């Protein structure tokens, strides 16, 4: 007996000896079968170091070389691929996540079938049914569900939700998971290939290609197959589109034909094709392999080509699944070219379907813009929702609103060229291509939109140039222009001013407000920042009939200390009273007095504050004259009384005498001019009293100075006579500030002095 490990990875053990056979075992010790049987004992067995060849030597002297291989057993359904590994194991691969699961059967795996979450494995004497979680498309945990104790040989094994289907030449048998046969069908010729199409649980459908060129559709609960189409030669491959309206058939000559099941016509024919697959997402998209090249086509357009190794077995979205040996690779293909083909043809729905399979963000945006231009707002919304572009979604809402109000046409209507140009310009704005947007707005003859665009961009100079240019063009054509109106220009300047104010460029804002004629805003800015020059410019620019703005200018100029300019503003509008108020507030008395000469009705208004100002500046005499000029006799008297009283309280008796003298004159004048006898008597009485007080205070001032000062200005006899006069004049009256002690003391002193002098004179005369 001899043993040898064979296989690509030495995974099989070949044992030979006296039984004249080469028996094959797995590495776990499971007997797989025998490779060959000789006529004598096999004494030696060696494998080729590189090829799958085995050399044996027998007892009868025979030396023979044999080649062995392990046939591929696999099954494919959408994104799951199951294949046999080392004959006794099954590996399930998820083609999206690249996860793999291994099932150890410890028996020879003859056939594999996979469908949705079901997996059927045919062993030597039974069929095992596995399933995974139905609600998780990525679940790879398979658990055994049923064991069907059936032993049969077949060319094709299929599994459904509740059945097992196997094909034996012309006969197709359907059994349930309990091993009971439910249906069988006998065809006219051998079934060459079978595709599972899905369907309701328990009533799935199959597509069958036969050796005589017929293609049938078979429902599991129907006894009669349905003929779909027929070709002239043997069918080697079939695939049904996702909408079940087209079928791809490859014959034994490797010719691909695509048949329409609705019109029964041939839509496409290609030679030298090895395999094909319809896209599971887009019904019209087909891929096929030819001479190691992958082709992705529609009925009328070749979308994509690229070299590959192997044959295509599935096409889901932008993923193509290619089988090479027993390994399936997923290849991502770019279908932007197909999207642009449909885009140029105006078939936006097909273009959107292509984009869904995977294109760049730039391609998505071009599709969205094209949809907007054609008012396919549903497609446009789907595109920009995918991109997460909320600005475009807002614009789509605006278009829908305009569509509801009839300002733009729906997609099934014929849009005018102007509407398309406007939407194109708006799209350019959203993309930031403002130069192109301006050109398109001009092309659509909507120059006002260009002006609005530049205004929103705060490019006011360009907006103004556009307005001037447009007005010139319109005038040359029609002789008149409403667009470049004074109102429109002012509106533009006002927006410029508001923007300048928002950006803290207040002086520019003030200038723009002046040009726009918004004098109120300009005055506010100038006053806020203390710009006297701007206020002066405004006061000269504003029409003299605009009393409101001139009044504002005057008030703010006055607050800023420019009273002369403020008065000029009031002079322009002829408001003498306000002009005088400003001049009086600024103590501009020369201008005020000059102005009041021509407007005598304001004499009292000017001379009263003038008199008060004079009094505050110690010009009491001028103040009294001003009071008198103002015609305020009582005010003059009261003012002089206050002055006299203040002088007395400050011991300025000379000033008090003078004030009382002036007061007596004023009382005399009032009495002289009064027609009322009572008033006349009253003022005459006050005249006498004031005259007396004037005399008394005048004399008392000398006595007071003599008593307080260290020197005398008069001879003693003068003071003696003053004291005599004062005592005689006062009598029993008491005046504020006057003390009778001083004159009495002087009188007694000088009385004694005069006696002594007289005695000396008498003595001198006697002695003589």
XYZ file of C-alpha atoms in Angstrom:
768
model
C 0.000 0.000 0.000
C 1.177 3.498 -0.762
C -0.139 6.980 0.063
C 0.419 10.439 -1.398
C -1.032 13.917 -0.838
C -2.356 15.445 -4.016
C -4.224 18.588 -5.015
C -3.225 22.250 -5.354
C -2.622 22.531 -1.633
C -2.142 18.824 -0.951
C -5.640 18.754 0.479
C -6.488 15.211 -0.692
C -4.934 11.920 0.335
C -4.638 9.250 -2.386
C -4.340 5.679 -1.007
C -3.723 2.691 -3.305
C -2.726 -0.926 -2.855
C -4.081 -4.435 -3.065
C -7.665 -3.380 -3.886
C -6.345 -2.243 -7.282
C -7.957 1.207 -6.767
C -6.793 4.705 -5.936
C -9.112 5.876 -3.173
C -9.402 9.578 -2.407
C -9.867 10.931 1.136
C -10.219 14.422 2.523
C -7.806 15.747 5.103
C -10.434 14.977 7.749
C -10.572 11.311 6.727
C -13.829 11.381 4.766
C -13.799 9.024 1.804
C -14.517 10.921 -1.361
C -14.373 8.138 -3.935
C -11.828 6.405 -6.174
C -9.932 7.953 -9.036
C -9.224 4.811 -11.073
C -9.244 1.029 -10.928
C -6.429 -1.118 -12.354
C -6.086 -4.844 -13.161
C -3.381 -5.496 -10.609
C -2.058 -4.185 -7.395
C -0.930 -0.589 -7.393
C 2.486 -0.536 -5.837
C 3.532 3.092 -6.293
C 1.830 6.481 -6.685
C 3.511 9.873 -7.277
C 2.092 13.308 -8.202
C 3.499 15.822 -10.645
C 5.145 18.721 -8.809
C 3.277 21.366 -10.853
C 0.499 19.813 -12.889
C -2.568 17.929 -11.760
C -1.094 14.624 -12.884
C -0.577 11.348 -11.101
C 1.824 8.510 -12.082
C 1.175 4.970 -10.832
C 3.131 1.753 -11.054
C 1.340 -1.618 -10.947
C 2.449 -5.105 -10.055
C 2.065 -6.289 -13.665
C 4.660 -3.769 -14.782
C 2.224 -1.139 -15.975
C 3.263 2.476 -15.501
C 0.581 4.959 -16.309
C 0.133 8.718 -16.058
C -3.299 10.148 -15.479
C -4.649 13.680 -15.181
C -7.258 14.498 -12.580
C -9.401 17.539 -11.842
C -12.134 18.576 -9.426
C -15.190 19.985 -11.221
C -16.481 23.378 -10.079
C -19.737 23.197 -8.141
C -21.184 26.613 -7.387
C -24.316 28.740 -7.359
C -24.904 32.487 -7.653
C -27.851 34.676 -6.658
C -27.628 38.487 -6.632
C -24.984 39.383 -4.036
C -24.275 35.860 -2.675
C -22.016 33.244 -4.178
C -21.672 29.667 -2.868
C -19.019 27.251 -4.074
C -17.589 23.888 -3.135
C -14.225 23.750 -1.408
C -12.103 20.582 -1.030
C -15.162 18.610 -2.189
C -16.667 18.271 1.308
C -17.054 21.937 2.324
C -19.236 24.761 1.067
C -18.185 28.411 1.278
C -20.764 31.192 1.005
C -19.382 34.609 0.057
C -21.217 37.914 0.403
C -20.009 39.894 -2.593
C -20.738 43.314 -1.067
C -19.262 42.925 2.402
C -16.687 40.300 1.321
C -17.681 38.177 4.305
C -17.426 34.388 4.013
C -19.028 31.495 5.839
C -17.906 27.864 5.668
C -20.177 24.856 6.095
C -18.462 21.516 6.749
C -20.559 18.690 5.305
C -18.096 15.785 5.820
C -19.469 14.225 2.661
C -19.060 14.734 -1.028
C -20.874 17.893 -2.106
C -22.508 17.155 -5.441
C -24.642 20.223 -6.114
C -25.240 23.635 -4.552
C -28.234 25.935 -4.970
C -28.727 29.377 -3.392
C -31.819 31.600 -3.472
C -32.449 34.632 -1.242
C -31.729 33.371 2.294
C -32.001 29.680 1.320
C -29.100 27.345 0.618
C -29.450 23.748 -0.631
C -26.527 21.325 -0.565
C -26.852 17.925 -2.259
C -24.757 15.218 -0.638
C -24.454 11.556 -1.582
C -27.732 10.473 0.010
C -29.563 13.638 1.129
C -30.180 17.305 0.509
C -29.529 19.786 3.329
C -31.544 23.021 3.447
C -29.968 25.972 5.272
C -31.304 29.464 5.834
C -30.087 32.773 7.251
C -31.948 35.741 8.739
C -34.525 36.902 6.200
C -34.684 40.475 7.576
C -30.936 41.098 7.452
C -29.457 41.259 3.940
C -25.931 40.998 5.343
C -26.461 38.083 7.724
C -24.041 35.219 7.050
C -25.052 32.847 9.840
C -26.584 29.796 8.152
C -28.541 27.282 10.180
C -29.824 23.963 8.993
C -33.562 24.059 8.360
C -34.468 20.752 6.712
C -32.913 17.439 5.764
C -34.481 15.960 2.649
C -33.572 12.280 2.410
C -33.401 11.963 -1.371
C -30.767 10.403 -3.561
C -30.713 11.420 -7.206
C -28.407 12.563 -9.960
C -29.161 15.767 -11.845
C -27.628 18.347 -14.123
C -29.070 21.376 -12.300
C -30.238 21.830 -8.707
C -32.386 24.799 -7.629
C -33.921 25.784 -4.328
C -36.994 27.938 -3.713
C -38.693 29.201 -0.592
C -40.575 25.912 -0.108
C -39.285 23.571 -2.817
C -36.305 21.856 -4.350
C -36.150 21.706 -8.156
C -33.782 19.479 -10.066
C -33.369 18.779 -13.752
C -32.644 15.401 -15.278
C -32.271 15.752 -19.027
C -35.806 16.560 -20.298
C -37.499 16.103 -16.941
C -37.809 18.781 -14.290
C -38.977 17.684 -10.858
C -40.265 19.802 -7.981
C -40.300 18.361 -4.435
C -41.079 19.984 -1.119
C -38.807 20.041 1.908
C -40.374 16.799 3.163
C -39.164 14.970 0.060
C -42.597 14.678 -1.540
C -42.832 15.343 -5.258
C -45.421 17.993 -6.096
C -44.867 18.635 -9.802
C -42.814 17.451 -12.705
C -42.526 18.622 -16.285
C -41.258 16.852 -19.374
C -39.839 19.034 -22.132
C -39.370 18.256 -25.807
C -35.608 18.461 -25.466
C -33.007 18.543 -22.766
C -32.854 21.545 -20.492
C -29.516 23.232 -21.086
C -29.741 26.114 -18.605
C -32.192 27.271 -15.951
C -32.534 30.696 -14.299
C -34.516 31.336 -11.173
C -36.648 34.507 -11.432
C -38.211 34.733 -7.979
C -41.869 35.318 -7.308
C -44.380 34.675 -4.496
C -43.405 32.071 -1.920
C -44.417 28.647 -3.195
C -45.057 29.926 -6.718
C -41.675 31.044 -7.979
C -40.960 31.050 -11.696
C -38.100 29.608 -13.727
C -36.721 30.430 -17.161
C -35.467 27.364 -19.042
C -33.347 27.176 -22.185
C -33.333 23.909 -24.123
C -31.128 22.261 -26.672
C -33.627 22.814 -29.496
C -33.485 26.623 -29.031
C -36.698 27.054 -27.086
C -36.943 29.280 -24.010
C -39.737 28.574 -21.529
C -41.154 30.223 -18.476
C -42.239 27.777 -15.794
C -44.320 28.547 -12.689
C -44.059 26.007 -9.883
C -47.829 25.797 -9.392
C -48.551 25.513 -13.114
C -48.500 22.287 -15.095
C -47.745 23.928 -18.420
C -44.590 25.781 -19.378
C -44.956 29.013 -21.368
C -42.855 29.526 -24.500
C -41.119 32.879 -24.394
C -38.957 32.825 -27.507
C -37.060 30.501 -29.820
C -33.709 30.602 -31.570
C -32.268 28.394 -34.274
C -29.538 26.671 -32.249
C -28.975 25.234 -28.823
C -29.376 27.628 -25.913
C -26.306 27.788 -23.689
C -27.199 30.784 -21.478
C -30.256 32.887 -20.622
C -30.939 35.907 -18.396
C -34.206 37.782 -17.847
C -34.287 41.544 -17.230
C -35.505 42.952 -13.926
C -38.868 44.040 -15.387
C -39.307 40.663 -17.127
C -39.811 42.369 -20.508
C -36.505 41.461 -22.194
C -34.410 38.314 -22.292
C -30.773 37.813 -23.264
C -29.967 34.469 -24.946
C -26.529 33.090 -25.832
C -26.484 30.136 -28.193
C -23.919 27.427 -28.733
C -22.149 29.614 -31.311
C -21.564 32.306 -28.656
C -24.005 34.680 -30.312
C -25.935 36.969 -28.017
C -29.445 38.037 -28.943
C -31.677 40.293 -26.883
C -35.385 39.659 -27.406
C -38.304 41.867 -26.438
C -40.952 39.698 -24.800
C -43.592 42.292 -25.572
C -42.955 42.971 -29.256
C -41.135 39.662 -29.987
C -38.463 41.530 -31.916
C -34.696 41.215 -31.597
C -33.301 44.325 -29.986
C -29.595 43.488 -30.046
C -27.308 40.933 -31.624
C -23.619 40.429 -30.840
C -21.138 37.670 -31.727
C -18.382 35.994 -29.695
C -20.106 36.506 -26.358
C -19.296 34.171 -23.479
C -21.689 35.441 -20.798
C -24.199 38.202 -20.085
C -26.191 39.679 -17.195
C -28.958 42.263 -16.869
C -28.650 45.019 -14.303
C -30.862 44.340 -11.298
C -31.571 48.063 -10.820
C -31.900 49.482 -14.340
C -34.023 47.360 -16.615
C -32.386 48.464 -19.893
C -28.765 48.031 -18.845
C -26.956 44.871 -19.965
C -23.378 43.741 -19.550
C -21.580 40.932 -21.376
C -18.052 39.624 -21.794
C -16.282 39.047 -25.079
C -12.609 38.247 -25.573
C -11.662 39.234 -22.024
C -13.483 42.542 -22.402
C -16.450 43.735 -20.403
C -19.135 45.627 -22.320
C -21.959 47.555 -20.682
C -24.660 48.520 -23.160
C -28.241 49.545 -23.611
C -30.260 48.615 -26.632
C -28.999 51.660 -28.534
C -25.771 52.710 -26.843
C -22.505 51.235 -25.554
C -21.967 52.778 -22.155
C -18.676 51.348 -20.993
C -15.858 48.969 -21.937
C -12.929 47.650 -19.955
C -10.709 44.546 -19.928
C -11.423 41.848 -17.349
C -10.475 38.278 -16.559
C -13.221 35.694 -16.413
C -16.882 35.869 -17.284
C -19.654 38.055 -15.923
C -22.195 36.301 -13.694
C -24.054 39.244 -12.136
C -24.698 42.958 -12.505
C -26.137 44.914 -9.562
C -26.090 48.691 -9.662
C -22.577 49.763 -10.583
C -21.083 46.452 -9.437
C -20.215 43.756 -11.966
C -19.486 40.273 -10.619
C -16.951 38.290 -12.634
C -16.184 34.597 -12.186
C -12.611 33.396 -12.693
C -11.905 29.753 -11.801
C -14.259 29.403 -8.864
C -13.692 32.871 -7.418
C -16.011 35.831 -7.962
C -14.658 39.385 -7.997
C -16.691 42.547 -7.696
C -15.751 45.284 -10.155
C -17.052 48.842 -9.825
C -17.747 50.443 -13.191
C -18.255 54.099 -14.053
C -21.467 54.853 -15.909
C -21.114 58.624 -16.194
C -20.728 58.291 -19.972
C -24.122 56.615 -20.177
C -25.618 59.325 -18.003
C -24.297 62.007 -20.351
C -25.634 60.097 -23.345
C -29.137 60.165 -21.919
C -28.623 63.740 -20.769
C -27.780 64.883 -24.287
C -30.781 62.967 -25.599
C -33.049 64.730 -23.116
C -33.977 61.464 -21.405
C -33.581 62.707 -17.866
C -35.250 59.778 -16.152
C -32.807 57.324 -17.708
C -29.933 59.699 -16.927
C -31.052 59.834 -13.310
C -31.176 56.042 -13.156
C -27.611 55.906 -14.477
C -26.474 58.481 -11.939
C -27.942 56.394 -9.138
C -25.496 53.638 -10.051
C -22.590 55.829 -9.067
C -21.231 59.019 -10.605
C -19.142 61.874 -9.249
C -20.568 64.922 -7.502
C -19.845 67.032 -10.581
C -21.889 64.642 -12.718
C -24.737 64.776 -10.211
C -24.738 68.571 -10.356
C -24.840 68.614 -14.151
C -27.787 66.251 -14.052
C -29.542 68.433 -11.476
C -28.949 71.583 -13.521
C -30.262 69.901 -16.668
C -33.358 68.780 -14.767
C -33.943 72.333 -13.556
C -33.549 73.749 -17.055
C -36.176 71.298 -18.285
C -38.373 71.913 -15.217
C -38.130 68.265 -14.163
C -38.350 69.388 -10.572
C -38.924 65.948 -9.073
C -35.681 64.660 -10.579
C -33.886 67.865 -9.616
C -35.094 67.560 -6.025
C -33.922 63.943 -5.826
C -30.506 64.972 -7.156
C -29.979 67.808 -4.703
C -31.372 65.829 -1.783
C -28.685 63.264 -2.567
C -26.077 66.046 -2.675
C -27.457 67.697 0.471
C -27.510 71.083 -1.265
C -30.128 73.089 0.636
C -29.650 76.220 -1.460
C -30.730 74.414 -4.602
C -33.605 72.771 -2.743
C -34.785 76.231 -1.715
C -34.571 77.339 -5.336
C -36.605 74.297 -6.418
C -39.295 75.274 -3.910
C -39.338 78.747 -5.444
C -39.709 77.265 -8.933
C -42.569 75.079 -7.758
C -44.269 78.114 -6.268
C -43.805 80.033 -9.502
C -45.106 77.031 -11.407
C -48.243 76.965 -9.273
C -48.806 80.647 -9.991
C -48.214 80.118 -13.704
C -45.091 82.287 -14.008
C -43.124 79.314 -15.407
C -44.303 76.426 -17.531
C -44.533 72.807 -16.319
C -42.226 70.238 -17.955
C -44.929 68.849 -20.241
C -45.407 72.315 -21.755
C -43.173 73.936 -24.310
C -40.975 76.342 -22.395
C -40.021 79.552 -24.146
C -36.391 80.356 -24.794
C -36.633 83.308 -22.413
C -37.811 81.090 -19.549
C -34.952 78.677 -20.152
C -32.458 81.522 -20.263
C -33.789 82.928 -17.002
C -33.501 79.579 -15.247
C -30.036 79.113 -16.734
C -28.991 82.510 -15.403
C -30.402 81.743 -11.959
C -28.486 78.475 -11.920
C -25.306 80.343 -12.812
C -25.974 82.585 -9.818
C -26.315 79.568 -7.536
C -23.028 78.225 -8.895
C -21.270 81.527 -8.249
C -20.650 82.245 -11.943
C -22.053 85.751 -11.786
C -20.401 86.913 -14.979
C -22.131 84.172 -16.953
C -25.383 84.891 -15.122
C -25.208 88.547 -16.145
C -24.593 87.591 -19.780
C -27.543 85.208 -19.765
C -29.867 87.754 -18.171
C -28.865 90.222 -20.890
C -29.479 87.595 -23.546
C -32.958 87.068 -22.093
C -33.510 90.853 -22.302
C -33.920 91.137 -18.522
C -31.427 93.887 -17.816
C -33.178 94.753 -14.558
C -32.188 91.310 -13.269
C -28.554 92.124 -14.068
C -28.849 95.336 -12.094
C -30.468 93.446 -9.233
C -27.686 90.851 -9.355
C -24.904 93.435 -9.173
C -26.810 95.272 -6.464
C -27.061 92.123 -4.359
C -23.338 91.587 -4.923
C -22.728 95.180 -3.743
C -21.097 95.963 -7.069
C -22.973 99.228 -7.422
C -20.662 100.844 -9.944
C -21.200 98.020 -12.412
C -24.941 98.108 -11.764
C -25.031 101.794 -12.579
C -23.008 101.229 -15.755
C -25.464 98.525 -16.828
C -28.386 100.883 -16.245
C -26.768 103.638 -18.295
C -25.875 101.220 -21.079
C -29.382 99.753 -21.163
C -30.958 103.180 -21.232
C -28.758 104.192 -24.164
C -29.720 101.075 -26.130
C -33.411 101.578 -25.426
C -33.326 105.231 -26.425
C -31.563 104.412 -29.677
C -34.294 101.886 -30.528
C -37.480 103.487 -29.243
C -36.536 107.044 -28.510
C -37.578 106.656 -24.881
C -36.464 104.702 -21.847
C -38.336 103.971 -18.679
C -35.723 101.689 -17.215
C -33.042 104.263 -16.423
C -35.418 106.511 -14.532
C -34.560 108.869 -11.740
C -36.494 106.685 -9.333
C -34.515 103.568 -10.318
C -31.231 105.433 -9.942
C -32.211 106.689 -6.537
C -33.194 103.191 -5.486
C -29.779 101.891 -6.544
C -27.993 104.703 -4.724
C -30.092 104.077 -1.627
C -29.075 100.408 -1.599
C -25.454 101.449 -2.061
C -25.796 103.777 0.891
C -27.385 101.133 3.091
C -24.577 98.708 2.271
C -21.944 101.354 3.027
C -23.618 102.068 6.368
C -23.772 98.335 7.165
C -20.032 98.036 6.466
C -19.280 101.085 8.681
C -18.276 103.253 5.709
C -20.449 106.046 6.993
C -19.043 108.920 4.952
C -19.621 107.050 1.698
C -23.083 106.177 2.959
C -23.823 109.840 3.621
C -22.618 110.788 0.132
C -24.786 108.082 -1.447
C -27.807 109.152 0.582
C -27.334 112.713 -0.646
C -27.107 111.549 -4.269
C -30.176 109.367 -3.761
C -32.107 112.313 -2.355
C -32.534 110.683 1.052
C -31.532 113.813 2.922
C -32.994 112.661 6.214
C -30.678 109.631 6.456
C -27.700 111.724 5.347
C -28.454 114.338 8.021
C -28.703 111.644 10.702
C -25.324 110.171 9.723
C -23.656 113.573 9.546
C -25.061 114.593 12.919
C -24.096 111.265 14.490
C -20.467 111.680 13.421
C -20.252 115.461 13.771
C -19.602 116.158 10.074
C -20.226 119.901 9.788
C -19.069 119.977 6.162
C -21.687 117.387 5.166
C -24.412 119.296 6.989
C -23.341 122.503 5.253
C -23.402 120.753 1.882
C -26.863 119.444 2.652
C -28.119 122.850 3.780
C -27.008 124.327 0.456
C -28.286 121.382 -1.604
C -31.739 121.138 -0.043
C -34.397 123.241 -1.678
C -35.529 126.171 0.442
C -39.061 124.846 0.268
C -37.975 121.686 2.112
C -38.578 123.072 5.591
C -38.262 119.691 7.343
C -34.717 118.904 6.209
C -33.501 122.482 6.531
C -34.886 122.547 10.051
C -33.017 119.297 10.827
C -29.803 120.738 9.400
C -30.203 123.876 11.472
C -30.846 121.971 14.695
C -27.843 119.685 14.250
C -25.581 122.565 13.216
C -26.651 124.422 16.325
C -25.846 121.382 18.485
C -22.413 121.236 16.877
C -21.829 124.900 17.723
C -22.254 126.252 14.200
C -25.003 128.687 15.130
C -24.296 131.096 12.314
C -24.805 128.357 9.725
C -27.877 127.145 11.594
C -29.290 130.661 11.489
C -28.600 130.782 7.742
C -30.702 127.617 7.344
C -33.622 129.261 9.115
C -33.088 132.392 7.080
C -33.469 130.348 3.872
C -36.881 129.151 4.931
C -37.878 132.542 6.363
C -38.254 131.299 9.922
C -37.211 134.462 11.785
C -38.359 133.179 15.159
C -36.209 130.036 14.964
C -33.351 132.100 13.585
C -33.570 134.401 16.589
C -33.737 131.406 18.928
C -30.451 130.123 17.520
C -28.771 133.548 17.712
C -30.019 134.177 21.240
C -28.857 130.714 22.345
C -25.427 131.481 20.922
C -25.442 135.006 22.440
C -24.995 136.540 18.993
C -26.538 139.821 20.140
C -25.335 142.035 17.332
C -26.956 139.791 14.730
C -30.061 139.418 16.892
C -30.472 143.163 17.418
C -29.831 143.786 13.748
C -32.459 141.210 12.787
C -35.025 142.568 15.233
C -34.777 146.008 13.684
C -36.465 144.672 10.587
C -38.872 142.560 12.633
C -40.036 144.749 15.540
C -42.610 142.189 16.605
C -39.739 140.181 18.114
C -38.343 143.105 20.155
C -39.460 141.692 23.477
C -38.185 138.202 22.473
C -34.677 139.572 21.900
C -34.269 142.346 24.456
C -35.439 140.350 27.451
C -32.700 137.646 27.190
C -30.300 140.384 26.091
C -31.011 142.321 29.251
C -30.596 139.224 31.347
C -27.291 138.486 29.645
C -26.118 142.039 30.290
C -27.095 141.739 33.913
C -25.217 138.461 34.224
C -22.146 140.133 32.750
C -22.359 143.093 35.193
C -23.559 145.520 32.535
C -26.427 146.625 34.718
C -27.002 149.951 33.135
C -27.206 148.460 29.660
C -29.408 145.704 31.085
C -31.814 148.254 32.540
C -31.918 150.006 29.178
C -32.575 146.714 27.457
C -35.441 145.963 29.815
C -36.850 149.350 29.081
C -36.363 148.834 25.328
C -38.242 145.598 25.674
C -41.162 147.580 27.083
C -41.009 145.822 30.412
C -41.498 148.674 32.895
C -42.384 146.410 35.758
C -39.448 144.154 34.905
C -37.159 147.207 34.865
C -38.368 148.294 38.288
C -38.045 144.799 39.687
C -34.571 144.449 38.222
C -33.405 147.780 39.722
C -34.895 146.837 43.079
C -32.958 143.580 43.019
C -29.765 145.413 42.120
C -30.277 147.957 44.887
C -31.090 145.276 47.417
C -27.977 143.327 46.462
C -25.836 146.470 46.733
C -27.175 147.200 50.225
C -26.574 143.637 51.390
C -22.985 143.898 50.127
C -22.482 147.354 51.836
C -22.075 149.014 48.446
C -24.160 152.003 49.543
C -22.914 154.267 46.783
C -24.195 151.774 44.142
C -27.408 151.341 46.099
C -27.904 155.123 46.037
C -27.354 155.154 42.277
C -29.759 152.248 41.698
C -32.424 153.926 43.826
C -31.910 157.123 41.911
C -32.407 155.235 38.607
C -35.359 153.482 40.158
C -36.939 156.795 41.154
C -36.543 158.064 37.592
C -38.069 154.835 36.243
C -41.024 155.131 38.650
C -41.512 158.733 37.592
C -41.560 157.735 33.918
C -44.047 154.928 34.607
C -46.258 157.292 36.597
C -46.035 159.859 33.842
C -47.068 157.395 31.153
C -49.775 155.641 33.151
C -53.414 156.545 32.536
C -54.609 154.688 35.601
C -54.798 157.046 38.601
C -54.280 154.304 41.101
C -51.172 153.116 39.308
C -49.950 156.667 38.908
C -50.330 157.365 42.664
C -48.600 154.099 43.510
C -45.592 154.844 41.306
C -45.401 158.438 42.586
C -45.262 157.077 46.112
C -42.521 154.684 45.067
C -40.758 157.587 43.333
C -40.602 159.574 46.587
C -39.471 156.549 48.550
C -36.744 155.690 46.066
C -35.557 159.315 45.877
C -35.325 159.449 49.660
C -33.446 156.158 49.755
C -31.081 157.415 47.082
C -30.249 160.497 49.204
C -29.952 158.536 52.426
C -27.721 155.812 50.983
C -25.553 158.390 49.248
C -24.896 160.285 52.500
C -24.616 157.123 54.584
C -21.979 155.782 52.224
C -19.592 158.625 53.273
C -20.232 158.073 56.963
C -19.791 154.298 56.555
C -16.511 154.760 54.718
C -15.305 157.252 57.406
C -16.043 154.732 60.147
C -14.426 151.813 58.336
C -11.522 153.364 56.463
C -8.342 154.555 58.180
C -8.437 157.895 56.368
C -11.061 160.553 55.623
C -11.874 162.203 52.314
C -13.733 165.194 53.780
C -13.123 167.745 56.541
C -14.695 166.980 59.928
C -17.287 169.705 59.524
C -18.545 167.945 56.394
C -18.979 164.688 58.253
C -20.693 166.584 61.076
C -23.170 168.111 58.664
C -23.712 164.749 56.966
C -24.550 163.149 60.289
C -26.929 165.969 61.111
C -28.593 165.608 57.674
C -28.845 161.847 57.919
C -30.363 161.884 61.393
C -32.825 164.530 60.364
C -33.645 162.694 57.070
C -34.104 159.283 58.627
C -36.348 160.385 61.405
C -38.035 157.315 62.687
C -37.590 155.307 59.445
C -35.380 152.240 59.268
C -33.603 151.353 56.020
C -31.855 148.079 55.311
C -28.146 148.230 55.943
C -28.172 151.648 57.694
C -27.104 151.809 61.332
C -28.170 154.980 63.246
C -25.328 154.426 65.678
C -22.729 155.699 63.217
C -24.293 159.104 62.467
C -25.334 159.636 66.111
C -21.845 158.945 67.357
C -20.370 161.301 64.781
C -22.857 163.963 65.697
C -22.019 163.832 69.428
C -18.303 163.684 68.712
C -18.341 166.656 66.454
C -20.688 168.556 68.809
C -18.109 168.318 71.600
C -15.403 169.244 69.138
C -17.245 172.401 68.048
C -17.665 173.563 71.761
C -13.991 173.178 72.450
C -13.149 175.091 69.317
C -15.604 177.831 70.257
C -14.093 178.168 73.737
C -10.649 178.444 72.228
C -11.848 181.163 69.894
C -13.462 183.114 72.768
C -10.400 182.745 74.932
C -8.253 183.945 72.135
C -10.441 187.004 71.589
C -10.602 187.865 75.336
C -6.900 187.664 75.783
C -6.361 189.809 72.841
